[in-house]
Amino acid sequence: MDLRFTEEEIAFRREVRDFIARELPAATRERMIAGKSPTKEMVVEWQRKLNARGWAAPEWPKEAGGPGWSLAQRYIFREELQQAPAPSPLGFNINMCGPVIIEFGTEAQKQRFLPRMLNLDDWWCQGFSEPGAGSDLASLKTRAVREGDHYVVNGQKTWTTLAQHADWIFLLVRTDPTAKKQEGISFLLVDMKTPGITVRPIITIEGGHEVNEVFFDDVKVPVENLVGEENRGWDCAKFLLGNERFGQARVGASRERIRRLKVIAQESMDGGRPLMEDPDFRRKVTEIEVELKALEMTVMRVIATETKRKDKKPDPATSVLKIKGTEIQQMCAELLMKAAGPYAWVDGDPEGEDDGNEVDVAPDWALGLAGIYFNWRKQSIYGGSNEIQRNIMAKAFLGL
Amino acid sequence: MDFDLSEEQRLLQDSLAKLLADKYGFEQRKAYLKSKAGWSTEVWGQFAELGLLGLPFAEDEGGFGGGAVETMLVAEQLGRAIALEPWLTTVVIGGSFLRNGASAELRGELVPKIAAGELKLAFAQVERQSRYDLFDVLTSARKDGSGYVLNGRKGYVVHGDSAEKLIVTARTAGGQRDLKGIGVFLVDANAPGVQRRGYRTVDGQRAAEIELSDVRAEAVLGNPENGLPLVDQVVDEAIAALAGEAVGAMQVAHDMTVDYMKTRQQFGRPIGSFQALQHRAADMLVALEQARSMSLFAAMAVAERDPAERRKSMAAVKVQIGRSARFVGQQSIQLHGGIAMTIEYACGHYFKRLTVNDAMFGDADHYVRYLSDTGGLVQAA
Ligand SMILES: Cc1cc2nc3c(=O)[nH]c(=O)nc-3n(C[C@H](O)[C@H](O)[C@H](O)COP(=O)(O)OP(=O)(O)OC[C@H]3O[C@@H](n4cnc5c(N)ncnc54)[C@H](O)[C@@H]3O)c2cc1C
Ligand SMILES: Cc1cc2nc3c(=O)[nH]c(=O)nc-3n(C[C@H](O)[C@H](O)[C@H](O)COP(=O)(O)OP(=O)(O)OC[C@H]3O[C@@H](n4cnc5c(N)ncnc54)[C@H](O)[C@@H]3O)c2cc1C
């Protein structure tokens, strides 16, 4: 056992860090430091820079257009992006739909979709959840009926993140209503420009627009856009959800938030001195740092066992990463809000859209921090809620 | 010991509950929030008719003669509705300053106007560096003839944009963090030299950032050389009211969550049938009941004569209310799932208000420190 990085890996980290320092636009970086999500244009621009360098999809194999990295390299790369902070490769493309196509798709689908995913020529979104199918995803009702060389899709998806930017959506649909619920589901790729699709915004509690309802009214989807076999879509879904959980550890992102917290705590006063000099506050931050260190090691252990697994089933250990990763991120958001004191409460749209409220009464570093705290409550709900993750662990690890 | 309400108290509670049921549905609140003022002048008028605006003033001064229990009852109802009107700032905070710091003459002039809904007050206390320390004051008050002239900048002045008069803390002597040398001044909000920038806060309330340049005060409240004890007294009364408000808001958030657990189906059964969620909801109830107890304690302890004892009691109230509000607020979102993350669903608005309620005049962390620094509640044998 040797848990240290090798010379080569340390050199690789330096290479990545230099690349980011050189290539990342200052505006993108500043926006992310303020805690806002990067705009669509920022994400696309950055993804293309990564793609030009051959780094658009850290986990993909070489033949699919990935860099063919070792697990350690993938980890280092993602961590460097998160702590820069720079946009990560678009998750819907690179971590969700792409790997499903690589694993289950046809050669034609790979040729057609993967290069455009890498370059973000197509922005994808995830059409899984429905009003009646949240935690119980397999109860989904959106119907796809085969008619000749296409499917006709009817139904509704909801909580579809950034559907307003999307060119394509990957869908779970019911193709066999008579089968047991997991067995009648298929995985379809749908062009968002197809007639019959309507996208309606859902505004989240802090005022931002990141999720949507997506309605399907007699939407025709060519049969060649089915991934894997008909009625075997649940295999794709499980494979994808395991990858999704893995991505939620976000160790580098939390490290960046803690760094930011320490900067803000120098600006913000408490008891006549910078908040950072308050031992109670420092202790709270330190306790999160320790949790984060442990999570970092846990992530590496899960990565290491991943290589040895033969089946494609998700590792239940990813549930540990999801629970702890989101708890840490939520703690960071809460401490950031608290650090800003009363100035965190100015109601500003965290995406920076002007709705006429006088937001510049607050110092720049304080603005939007309460909104981010409210918004990040989502993290323990989505991607399989933290209760569902505990159910998975009770079943898979504990035999309960 | 008697926790039962008197006939008058129940009447007050019921009539306010009825008014709010009628006027403060979630959709109605949304409309008030969107309006230019950010709250409802119509409802404000009805508060006046019900006697809520004269609540804490003596009857012979035009008030209703209510005490801490009445204040708690009203605050709790307003918390249930997450009402947006400037009741806390005008009636509880403003009222306390007038009762404890104003001359009979000044009260005679202002109380009838407040009770009639014609005068609103706001408390300009927070400064950029002060965070939660009431004594951390840079705004200055210079003696000029028989009066005072104020200079400085105040932030997060709740309802400071609509108030006709401001109650301002300012230094007559001493340095930034000296306990002595703080005065409390009544200022006409439209006086020359007052600049106000109103804004909306995350909980849907209104606040203002206020600059004072050579503003002449209308009156002094309390002792201008040593006003901090008055400020402490007033803030303790505000803390008691905030506790009542939080309990009302927590109760609704909890009810809403439990109702939803009974109706939302996943895996072919109501999610309320999952024991993990049942236990969480039970823990929320524990937190809520602990908070309710502390709100009752607040109504009692706020009348304590020894200011040091009173401050410690109210610090304890702040700690428990803040801890409970955080847990109930966060879990009410979690147990709902995605639906409570939307602005169209009421639960999130309760969560946001509870978050700000915790931090007003200092959050639970602030008061834990205060309380432990002053010896805690239990003495060593
Ligand atoms: C901001 C945001 C973005 C999202 N983005 C996407 C997206 O892009 N694409 C997509 O398809 N979906 C997305 N989702 C949906 C997300 O995956 C669901 O919200 C999630 O699966 C939970 O479903 P639900 O909201 O219907 O809650 P429910 O499933 O109704 O759950 C309500 C509560 O019950 C609990 N619960 C449910 N079942 C059990 C059980 N068996 N045992 C114990 N507790 C249980 C849950 O943990 C939760 O606390 C997003 C959600 C949010 C909030
Ligand atoms: C120090 C001590 C003194 C005691 N004195 C007395 C006495 O004087 N007289 C007497 O009659 N008994 C006495 N008891 C027994 C006591 O009442 C039992 O221990 C208790 O009822 C729990 O039963 P159990 O130990 O069999 O645990 P179990 O009932 O087997 O419980 C084991 C665990 O499962 C949990 N659990 C069980 N059912 C559920 C459920 N439906 N949902 C969720 N969780 C569940 C429990 O909370 C516990 O964590 C004593 C016990 C102790 C430890």
PDB file of C-alpha atoms in Angstrom, chain A residues 146-348:
ATOM      1  CA  ARG A 146     -43.509   2.150 -31.161  1.00  0.00           C
ATOM      2  CA  GLU A 147     -45.074   3.027 -34.516  1.00  0.00           C
ATOM      3  CA  GLY A 148     -43.022   1.742 -37.446  1.00  0.00           C
ATOM      4  CA  ASP A 149     -39.578   3.334 -37.419  1.00  0.00           C
ATOM      5  CA  HIS A 150     -40.200   5.705 -34.538  1.00  0.00           C
ATOM      6  CA  TYR A 151     -41.539   5.959 -31.014  1.00  0.00           C
ATOM      7  CA  VAL A 152     -44.306   8.343 -30.056  1.00  0.00           C
ATOM      8  CA  VAL A 153     -43.648   9.862 -26.632  1.00  0.00           C
ATOM      9  CA  ASN A 154     -46.322  11.318 -24.352  1.00  0.00           C
ATOM     10  CA  GLY A 155     -45.961  12.452 -20.764  1.00  0.00           C
ATOM     11  CA  GLN A 156     -44.142  14.834 -18.468  1.00  0.00           C
ATOM     12  CA  LYS A 157     -40.707  15.099 -16.913  1.00  0.00           C
ATOM     13  CA  THR A 158     -39.895  17.514 -14.106  1.00  0.00           C
ATOM     14  CA  TRP A 159     -36.941  19.036 -12.231  1.00  0.00           C
ATOM     15  CA  THR A 160     -35.055  18.936 -15.521  1.00  0.00           C
ATOM     16  CA  THR A 161     -31.919  20.910 -14.752  1.00  0.00           C
ATOM     17  CA  LEU A 162     -30.936  23.473 -17.385  1.00  0.00           C
ATOM     18  CA  ALA A 163     -33.393  22.133 -19.956  1.00  0.00           C
ATOM     19  CA  GLN A 164     -33.615  25.750 -21.057  1.00  0.00           C
ATOM     20  CA  HIS A 165     -30.082  25.422 -22.469  1.00  0.00           C
ATOM     21  CA  ALA A 166     -30.447  21.916 -23.824  1.00  0.00           C
ATOM     22  CA  ASP A 167     -30.271  20.674 -27.408  1.00  0.00           C
ATOM     23  CA  TRP A 168     -30.927  17.063 -26.439  1.00  0.00           C
ATOM     24  CA  ILE A 169     -32.539  15.196 -23.573  1.00  0.00           C
ATOM     25  CA  PHE A 170     -31.969  11.611 -22.472  1.00  0.00           C
ATOM     26  CA  LEU A 171     -35.193  10.065 -21.287  1.00  0.00           C
ATOM     27  CA  LEU A 172     -36.450   7.133 -19.340  1.00  0.00           C
ATOM     28  CA  VAL A 173     -39.768   6.102 -20.866  1.00  0.00           C
ATOM     29  CA  ARG A 174     -42.180   3.253 -20.356  1.00  0.00           C
ATOM     30  CA  THR A 175     -42.322   0.985 -23.379  1.00  0.00           C
ATOM     31  CA  ASP A 176     -44.066  -1.977 -21.769  1.00  0.00           C
ATOM     32  CA  PRO A 177     -46.800  -1.022 -19.323  1.00  0.00           C
ATOM     33  CA  THR A 178     -47.633  -4.667 -18.614  1.00  0.00           C
ATOM     34  CA  ALA A 179     -44.179  -5.695 -17.395  1.00  0.00           C
ATOM     35  CA  LYS A 180     -42.963  -5.418 -13.780  1.00  0.00           C
ATOM     36  CA  LYS A 181     -42.094  -1.797 -13.254  1.00  0.00           C
ATOM     37  CA  GLN A 182     -38.305  -1.876 -13.750  1.00  0.00           C
ATOM     38  CA  GLU A 183     -38.672  -4.177 -16.745  1.00  0.00           C
ATOM     39  CA  GLY A 184     -40.764  -2.044 -19.071  1.00  0.00           C
ATOM     40  CA  ILE A 185     -38.471   0.993 -19.223  1.00  0.00           C
ATOM     41  CA  SER A 186     -36.325   2.168 -22.138  1.00  0.00           C
ATOM     42  CA  PHE A 187     -33.594   4.781 -22.556  1.00  0.00           C
ATOM     43  CA  LEU A 188     -34.246   7.244 -25.396  1.00  0.00           C
ATOM     44  CA  LEU A 189     -32.299  10.151 -26.876  1.00  0.00           C
ATOM     45  CA  VAL A 190     -34.529  13.016 -27.960  1.00  0.00           C
ATOM     46  CA  ASP A 191     -33.773  16.170 -29.918  1.00  0.00           C
ATOM     47  CA  MET A 192     -35.257  19.095 -27.954  1.00  0.00           C
ATOM     48  CA  LYS A 193     -36.287  20.772 -31.218  1.00  0.00           C
ATOM     49  CA  THR A 194     -38.713  17.957 -32.042  1.00  0.00           C
ATOM     50  CA  PRO A 195     -42.292  19.241 -32.356  1.00  0.00           C
ATOM     51  CA  GLY A 196     -44.452  18.557 -29.293  1.00  0.00           C
ATOM     52  CA  ILE A 197     -41.883  19.402 -26.599  1.00  0.00           C
ATOM     53  CA  THR A 198     -42.644  22.278 -24.216  1.00  0.00           C
ATOM     54  CA  VAL A 199     -40.250  23.526 -21.541  1.00  0.00           C
ATOM     55  CA  ARG A 200     -41.625  25.487 -18.580  1.00  0.00           C
ATOM     56  CA  PRO A 201     -39.413  27.085 -15.935  1.00  0.00           C
ATOM     57  CA  ILE A 202     -39.614  26.172 -12.248  1.00  0.00           C
ATOM     58  CA  ILE A 203     -38.244  28.929 -10.017  1.00  0.00           C
ATOM     59  CA  THR A 204     -36.416  27.685  -6.934  1.00  0.00           C
ATOM     60  CA  ILE A 205     -36.811  29.169  -3.442  1.00  0.00           C
ATOM     61  CA  GLU A 206     -33.992  31.671  -3.761  1.00  0.00           C
ATOM     62  CA  GLY A 207     -35.379  32.971  -7.053  1.00  0.00           C
ATOM     63  CA  GLY A 208     -33.137  31.236  -9.573  1.00  0.00           C
ATOM     64  CA  HIS A 209     -34.119  29.422 -12.759  1.00  0.00           C
ATOM     65  CA  GLU A 210     -32.222  26.181 -13.067  1.00  0.00           C
ATOM     66  CA  VAL A 211     -34.964  23.549 -13.209  1.00  0.00           C
ATOM     67  CA  ASN A 212     -37.870  23.023 -15.570  1.00  0.00           C
ATOM     68  CA  GLU A 213     -40.878  20.957 -16.413  1.00  0.00           C
ATOM     69  CA  VAL A 214     -40.692  19.314 -19.816  1.00  0.00           C
ATOM     70  CA  PHE A 215     -43.885  18.177 -21.532  1.00  0.00           C
ATOM     71  CA  PHE A 216     -44.121  15.664 -24.376  1.00  0.00           C
ATOM     72  CA  ASP A 217     -47.125  15.700 -26.644  1.00  0.00           C
ATOM     73  CA  ASP A 218     -46.975  13.117 -29.442  1.00  0.00           C
ATOM     74  CA  VAL A 219     -43.240  13.573 -29.836  1.00  0.00           C
ATOM     75  CA  LYS A 220     -41.789  11.390 -32.621  1.00  0.00           C
ATOM     76  CA  VAL A 221     -38.415   9.837 -31.857  1.00  0.00           C
ATOM     77  CA  PRO A 222     -36.603   7.701 -34.435  1.00  0.00           C
ATOM     78  CA  VAL A 223     -36.079   4.111 -33.300  1.00  0.00           C
ATOM     79  CA  GLU A 224     -32.338   4.472 -33.873  1.00  0.00           C
ATOM     80  CA  ASN A 225     -32.305   6.779 -30.807  1.00  0.00           C
ATOM     81  CA  LEU A 226     -33.042   3.900 -28.474  1.00  0.00           C
ATOM     82  CA  VAL A 227     -29.966   3.067 -26.351  1.00  0.00           C
ATOM     83  CA  GLY A 228     -29.511  -0.597 -25.486  1.00  0.00           C
ATOM     84  CA  GLU A 229     -32.404  -2.954 -25.833  1.00  0.00           C
ATOM     85  CA  GLU A 230     -36.034  -1.997 -25.594  1.00  0.00           C
ATOM     86  CA  ASN A 231     -37.334  -2.556 -22.042  1.00  0.00           C
ATOM     87  CA  ARG A 232     -33.755  -2.798 -20.703  1.00  0.00           C
ATOM     88  CA  GLY A 233     -33.409   0.934 -19.964  1.00  0.00           C
ATOM     89  CA  TRP A 234     -33.257   0.346 -16.222  1.00  0.00           C
ATOM     90  CA  ASP A 235     -29.769  -1.152 -16.641  1.00  0.00           C
ATOM     91  CA  CYS A 236     -28.646   2.124 -18.225  1.00  0.00           C
ATOM     92  CA  ALA A 237     -30.370   4.114 -15.468  1.00  0.00           C
ATOM     93  CA  LYS A 238     -28.701   2.220 -12.639  1.00  0.00           C
ATOM     94  CA  PHE A 239     -25.320   2.481 -14.312  1.00  0.00           C
ATOM     95  CA  LEU A 240     -25.815   6.229 -14.740  1.00  0.00           C
ATOM     96  CA  LEU A 241     -27.074   6.859 -11.192  1.00  0.00           C
ATOM     97  CA  GLY A 242     -24.009   5.153  -9.737  1.00  0.00           C
ATOM     98  CA  ASN A 243     -21.785   7.533 -11.710  1.00  0.00           C
ATOM     99  CA  GLU A 244     -23.927  10.476 -10.614  1.00  0.00           C
ATOM    100  CA  ARG A 245     -23.501   9.664  -6.923  1.00  0.00           C
ATOM    101  CA  PHE A 246     -19.786   9.405  -7.375  1.00  0.00           C
ATOM    102  CA  GLY A 247     -19.636  12.925  -8.772  1.00  0.00           C
ATOM    103  CA  GLN A 248     -21.295  14.413  -5.726  1.00  0.00           C
ATOM    104  CA  ALA A 249     -18.363  14.020  -3.355  1.00  0.00           C
ATOM    105  CA  ARG A 250     -16.931  17.237  -4.837  1.00  0.00           C
ATOM    106  CA  VAL A 251     -13.969  17.362  -2.497  1.00  0.00           C
ATOM    107  CA  GLY A 252     -12.156  20.032  -4.489  1.00  0.00           C
ATOM    108  CA  ALA A 253     -15.257  22.193  -4.630  1.00  0.00           C
ATOM    109  CA  SER A 254     -15.663  22.063  -0.868  1.00  0.00           C
ATOM    110  CA  ARG A 255     -12.012  22.899  -0.406  1.00  0.00           C
ATOM    111  CA  GLU A 256     -12.534  25.942  -2.605  1.00  0.00           C
ATOM    112  CA  ARG A 257     -15.592  26.970  -0.535  1.00  0.00           C
ATOM    113  CA  ILE A 258     -13.601  26.698   2.689  1.00  0.00           C
ATOM    114  CA  ARG A 259     -10.851  28.802   1.174  1.00  0.00           C
ATOM    115  CA  ARG A 260     -13.464  31.368   0.198  1.00  0.00           C
ATOM    116  CA  LEU A 261     -14.945  31.221   3.666  1.00  0.00           C
ATOM    117  CA  LYS A 262     -11.582  32.105   5.148  1.00  0.00           C
ATOM    118  CA  VAL A 263     -11.243  35.083   2.834  1.00  0.00           C
ATOM    119  CA  ILE A 264     -14.690  36.361   3.739  1.00  0.00           C
ATOM    120  CA  ALA A 265     -14.034  35.795   7.427  1.00  0.00           C
ATOM    121  CA  GLN A 266     -11.119  38.223   7.122  1.00  0.00           C
ATOM    122  CA  GLU A 267     -13.396  40.895   5.666  1.00  0.00           C
ATOM    123  CA  SER A 268     -16.328  40.333   7.934  1.00  0.00           C
ATOM    124  CA  MET A 269     -16.142  41.718  11.456  1.00  0.00           C
ATOM    125  CA  ASP A 270     -17.279  40.087  14.668  1.00  0.00           C
ATOM    126  CA  GLY A 271     -16.621  41.280  18.183  1.00  0.00           C
ATOM    127  CA  GLY A 272     -14.511  44.149  16.859  1.00  0.00           C
ATOM    128  CA  ARG A 273     -12.095  41.952  14.960  1.00  0.00           C
ATOM    129  CA  PRO A 274     -12.152  39.868  11.793  1.00  0.00           C
ATOM    130  CA  LEU A 275     -14.438  36.881  12.205  1.00  0.00           C
ATOM    131  CA  MET A 276     -11.510  34.605  11.404  1.00  0.00           C
ATOM    132  CA  GLU A 277      -9.979  35.544  14.754  1.00  0.00           C
ATOM    133  CA  ASP A 278     -12.979  34.177  16.615  1.00  0.00           C
ATOM    134  CA  PRO A 279     -12.045  30.773  18.074  1.00  0.00           C
ATOM    135  CA  ASP A 280     -15.629  29.458  17.901  1.00  0.00           C
ATOM    136  CA  PHE A 281     -15.836  30.197  14.222  1.00  0.00           C
ATOM    137  CA  ARG A 282     -12.385  28.771  13.526  1.00  0.00           C
ATOM    138  CA  ARG A 283     -13.300  25.582  15.340  1.00  0.00           C
ATOM    139  CA  LYS A 284     -16.390  25.119  13.171  1.00  0.00           C
ATOM    140  CA  VAL A 285     -14.384  25.572  10.003  1.00  0.00           C
ATOM    141  CA  THR A 286     -11.690  23.232  11.240  1.00  0.00           C
ATOM    142  CA  GLU A 287     -14.186  20.496  11.989  1.00  0.00           C
ATOM    143  CA  ILE A 288     -15.417  20.646   8.410  1.00  0.00           C
ATOM    144  CA  GLU A 289     -11.835  20.492   7.167  1.00  0.00           C
ATOM    145  CA  VAL A 290     -11.300  17.255   9.071  1.00  0.00           C
ATOM    146  CA  GLU A 291     -14.476  15.715   7.660  1.00  0.00           C
ATOM    147  CA  LEU A 292     -13.350  16.766   4.216  1.00  0.00           C
ATOM    148  CA  LYS A 293      -9.953  15.139   4.652  1.00  0.00           C
ATOM    149  CA  ALA A 294     -11.607  11.877   5.643  1.00  0.00           C
ATOM    150  CA  LEU A 295     -13.955  12.125   2.665  1.00  0.00           C
ATOM    151  CA  GLU A 296     -11.006  12.684   0.370  1.00  0.00           C
ATOM    152  CA  MET A 297      -9.422   9.439   1.548  1.00  0.00           C
ATOM    153  CA  THR A 298     -12.746   7.631   1.225  1.00  0.00           C
ATOM    154  CA  VAL A 299     -13.100   8.836  -2.356  1.00  0.00           C
ATOM    155  CA  MET A 300      -9.653   7.482  -3.169  1.00  0.00           C
ATOM    156  CA  ARG A 301     -10.492   4.134  -1.611  1.00  0.00           C
ATOM    157  CA  VAL A 302     -13.670   3.887  -3.664  1.00  0.00           C
ATOM    158  CA  ILE A 303     -11.741   4.795  -6.805  1.00  0.00           C
ATOM    159  CA  ALA A 304      -9.182   2.115  -6.035  1.00  0.00           C
ATOM    160  CA  THR A 305     -11.780  -0.635  -5.613  1.00  0.00           C
ATOM    161  CA  GLU A 306     -13.615   0.538  -8.738  1.00  0.00           C
ATOM    162  CA  THR A 307     -10.830  -0.836 -10.945  1.00  0.00           C
ATOM    163  CA  LYS A 308     -11.194  -4.253  -9.417  1.00  0.00           C
ATOM    164  CA  ARG A 309     -14.938  -4.536  -9.871  1.00  0.00           C
ATOM    165  CA  LYS A 310     -16.031  -6.718 -12.760  1.00  0.00           C
ATOM    166  CA  ASP A 311     -19.783  -6.121 -12.833  1.00  0.00           C
ATOM    167  CA  LYS A 312     -21.227  -2.845 -14.011  1.00  0.00           C
ATOM    168  CA  LYS A 313     -23.357  -2.406 -10.930  1.00  0.00           C
ATOM    169  CA  PRO A 314     -22.811   0.786  -8.972  1.00  0.00           C
ATOM    170  CA  ASP A 315     -20.661   0.413  -5.887  1.00  0.00           C
ATOM    171  CA  PRO A 316     -22.845   0.995  -2.799  1.00  0.00           C
ATOM    172  CA  ALA A 317     -19.879   2.835  -1.279  1.00  0.00           C
ATOM    173  CA  THR A 318     -20.773   5.722  -3.583  1.00  0.00           C
ATOM    174  CA  SER A 319     -23.726   6.295  -1.235  1.00  0.00           C
ATOM    175  CA  VAL A 320     -21.247   7.198   1.489  1.00  0.00           C
ATOM    176  CA  LEU A 321     -19.680   9.743  -0.849  1.00  0.00           C
ATOM    177  CA  LYS A 322     -23.052  11.228  -1.755  1.00  0.00           C
ATOM    178  CA  ILE A 323     -24.219  11.599   1.839  1.00  0.00           C
ATOM    179  CA  LYS A 324     -20.998  13.000   3.247  1.00  0.00           C
ATOM    180  CA  GLY A 325     -20.144  15.104   0.196  1.00  0.00           C
ATOM    181  CA  THR A 326     -23.502  16.875   0.226  1.00  0.00           C
ATOM    182  CA  GLU A 327     -23.515  17.330   3.987  1.00  0.00           C
ATOM    183  CA  ILE A 328     -20.132  19.012   3.820  1.00  0.00           C
ATOM    184  CA  GLN A 329     -21.174  21.253   0.955  1.00  0.00           C
ATOM    185  CA  GLN A 330     -24.326  22.269   2.806  1.00  0.00           C
ATOM    186  CA  MET A 331     -22.302  23.066   5.929  1.00  0.00           C
ATOM    187  CA  CYS A 332     -19.978  25.243   3.858  1.00  0.00           C
ATOM    188  CA  ALA A 333     -22.910  27.128   2.372  1.00  0.00           C
ATOM    189  CA  GLU A 334     -24.368  27.689   5.812  1.00  0.00           C
ATOM    190  CA  LEU A 335     -21.111  28.968   7.269  1.00  0.00           C
ATOM    191  CA  LEU A 336     -20.614  31.288   4.301  1.00  0.00           C
ATOM    192  CA  MET A 337     -24.048  32.786   4.887  1.00  0.00           C
ATOM    193  CA  LYS A 338     -23.384  33.144   8.581  1.00  0.00           C
ATOM    194  CA  ALA A 339     -20.000  34.714   7.973  1.00  0.00           C
ATOM    195  CA  ALA A 340     -21.628  37.505   6.014  1.00  0.00           C
ATOM    196  CA  GLY A 341     -24.028  38.347   8.862  1.00  0.00           C
ATOM    197  CA  PRO A 342     -26.943  40.688   8.098  1.00  0.00           C
ATOM    198  CA  TYR A 343     -25.541  41.557   4.686  1.00  0.00           C
ATOM    199  CA  ALA A 344     -26.190  38.016   3.445  1.00  0.00           C
ATOM    200  CA  TRP A 345     -29.909  38.784   3.596  1.00  0.00           C
ATOM    201  CA  VAL A 346     -30.128  41.265   0.756  1.00  0.00           C
ATOM    202  CA  ASP A 347     -32.328  39.437  -1.736  1.00  0.00           C
ATOM    203  CA  GLY A 348     -30.323  39.179  -4.905  1.00  0.00           C
TER     204      GLY A 348
END
